[in-house]
Amino acid sequence: GYNKRILNEKKLANLFSKSNIYIRINSIETLEKIINCSRFKSQFETQTSTGIYSPQIRAKIENQLFNYSIQNFEMTKRPIYGYIHDHDDAYSEKDSAANHYGPIVCKLKQNVNNRSTFTFGDSFAITLNNSNYFTDINQNHINHLQFNNNQNN
C-alpha cells in the first residue's frame, strides 16, 4: 500500500541521485555528425534509428507521455532517448539491454538530469501496452503511474 510506495519512491530518488544518463550510438560516422552539429538528433530529423524506426508510432508515444502534437511538433524539440546507469562501468557492460543501440557510449553531463524523464523499461513498448510508469529524474516522487487494467497492482 502507501508505505510500500513511499519506500519505492525513496529507492527511486536514491537511484536517480547517483545515476548518469547515457546514449549509445552505432558508428564513428554518427559520432562525428553529433560533434559537428553540437547536439543529438531524433529519428524525426535523421530519418534513421538503431531501434525501431517508426515516426508515426514514436509521435503517438510522445503525445501520450508529454502531450506533444502528433503532427505539428518541431522536429528539433523532439526528445532524445537514452538510458540511466547507476555506476561508471556502463562503458564496459557487455550484457546491457541498451547494447543493441550501438557500441559507442556517450555519458551526458549531470545537469541533463534536470530536464530528463525516466520510464521503466522501453518507452516504445510500455506506451504501446498502455502501461506507463515514468518520472522526472530529479524528483523525489513519482509523477505518473498507470498500469494496464488487467494487472493487479
C-alpha positions as CSV (number, residue, x, y, z in Angstrom):
1,G,0.0,0.0,0.0
2,Y,1.0,3.5,0.8
3,N,4.2,2.6,2.9
4,K,5.5,0.4,0.0
5,R,5.0,3.2,-2.4
6,I,6.9,5.7,-0.1
7,L,9.7,3.1,0.2
8,N,9.8,2.6,-3.6
9,E,9.9,6.4,-4.2
10,K,12.9,6.7,-1.8
11,K,14.7,3.9,-3.6
12,L,14.0,5.7,-6.9
13,A,15.2,9.0,-5.6
14,N,18.4,7.3,-4.4
15,L,18.9,5.6,-7.7
16,F,18.4,8.8,-9.7
17,S,20.7,10.8,-7.4
18,K,23.6,8.5,-8.2
19,S,22.8,7.8,-11.9
20,N,24.1,9.2,-15.1
21,I,22.4,9.4,-18.4
22,Y,24.0,7.7,-21.4
23,I,23.2,7.5,-25.1
24,R,24.6,4.7,-27.3
25,I,25.4,5.4,-30.9
26,N,26.3,2.9,-33.7
27,S,29.3,4.3,-35.5
28,I,32.2,6.7,-35.6
29,E,30.5,8.5,-38.5
30,T,27.4,9.1,-36.4
31,L,29.7,10.4,-33.5
32,E,31.4,12.8,-36.0
33,K,28.0,14.1,-37.1
34,I,26.9,14.7,-33.5
35,I,30.2,16.5,-32.7
36,N,29.9,18.6,-35.9
37,C,26.3,19.8,-35.2
38,S,26.9,20.0,-31.4
39,R,23.8,18.1,-30.5
40,F,22.0,14.7,-30.7
41,K,19.1,14.5,-33.2
42,S,15.9,12.5,-33.1
43,Q,14.8,10.0,-35.6
44,F,12.4,12.6,-36.9
45,E,15.5,14.6,-38.1
46,T,17.8,11.8,-39.2
47,Q,15.1,9.5,-40.6
48,T,17.0,6.6,-39.1
49,S,17.0,4.6,-35.9
50,T,19.1,1.8,-34.4
51,G,15.9,0.6,-32.7
52,I,12.5,0.6,-34.4
53,Y,12.1,3.4,-37.0
54,S,8.5,4.4,-36.9
55,P,8.0,8.2,-36.7
56,Q,4.2,7.7,-36.6
57,I,4.3,5.4,-33.6
58,R,7.0,7.5,-31.9
59,A,4.9,10.6,-32.3
60,K,1.9,8.8,-30.7
61,I,4.1,7.8,-27.8
62,E,5.4,11.3,-27.3
63,N,1.8,12.5,-27.4
64,Q,0.9,10.0,-24.6
65,L,3.9,10.8,-22.5
66,F,4.4,14.5,-23.0
67,N,1.2,15.7,-24.7
68,Y,3.3,16.7,-27.8
69,S,1.3,17.3,-31.0
70,I,1.4,14.2,-33.2
71,Q,1.7,16.1,-36.5
72,N,2.8,19.7,-35.8
73,F,5.6,19.5,-33.3
74,E,9.0,21.0,-34.2
75,M,11.5,18.2,-35.0
76,T,14.4,19.8,-33.2
77,K,12.4,19.8,-29.9
78,R,11.6,16.1,-30.0
79,P,13.0,14.1,-27.1
80,I,16.4,12.3,-27.4
81,Y,16.3,8.8,-25.9
82,G,19.0,7.2,-23.7
83,Y,19.2,5.3,-20.5
84,I,20.4,5.7,-16.9
85,H,23.1,3.7,-15.2
86,D,24.0,4.0,-11.5
87,H,27.7,3.4,-11.9
88,D,30.5,4.4,-14.3
89,D,31.2,1.0,-15.8
90,A,28.4,1.5,-18.3
91,Y,31.1,1.7,-20.9
92,S,32.2,-1.9,-20.4
93,E,29.0,-3.6,-19.6
94,K,28.6,-6.5,-22.1
95,D,25.1,-7.6,-21.3
96,S,23.3,-4.3,-21.2
97,A,19.8,-4.1,-22.7
98,A,21.0,-0.9,-24.5
99,N,23.9,-2.6,-26.3
100,H,21.9,-3.1,-29.5
101,Y,21.7,0.7,-29.9
102,G,25.4,0.8,-30.6
103,P,28.9,0.1,-29.2
104,I,29.8,3.8,-28.6
105,V,28.6,5.1,-25.2
106,C,28.2,8.9,-24.6
107,K,27.8,10.0,-21.0
108,L,25.8,13.1,-20.7
109,K,26.5,16.0,-18.3
110,Q,24.8,15.7,-14.9
111,N,22.8,18.9,-15.5
112,V,20.8,17.0,-18.2
113,N,19.1,15.1,-15.4
114,N,17.2,18.3,-14.5
115,R,15.3,18.1,-17.9
116,S,15.0,14.4,-18.3
117,T,12.2,11.9,-17.8
118,F,12.6,8.3,-16.9
119,T,10.5,5.3,-17.9
120,F,10.7,1.8,-16.5
121,G,11.6,-0.4,-19.5
122,D,11.5,0.7,-23.1
123,S,9.3,3.8,-23.6
124,F,8.3,2.4,-27.0
125,A,7.0,-0.9,-25.6
126,I,5.4,0.3,-22.4
127,T,3.4,3.1,-24.0
128,L,2.1,0.8,-26.7
129,N,0.9,-1.6,-24.0
130,N,-0.7,1.3,-22.1
131,S,1.4,0.7,-19.0
132,N,3.3,3.9,-18.4
133,Y,5.4,4.4,-15.3
134,F,7.6,7.5,-15.6
135,T,9.1,10.3,-13.5
136,D,11.3,13.3,-13.8
137,I,14.8,12.0,-12.9
138,N,15.5,14.5,-10.0
139,Q,12.0,14.3,-8.5
140,N,11.6,12.6,-5.1
141,H,8.2,11.3,-6.0
142,I,6.5,9.5,-8.9
143,N,4.7,11.9,-11.2
144,H,2.6,9.4,-13.1
145,L,1.6,5.9,-12.6
146,Q,-0.7,3.9,-14.9
147,F,-1.0,0.2,-15.2
148,N,-3.0,-2.0,-17.5
149,N,-6.5,-2.6,-16.3
150,N,-5.8,-6.4,-16.2
151,Q,-2.9,-6.1,-13.8
152,N,-3.4,-6.5,-10.0
153,N,-1.1,-3.8,-8.7
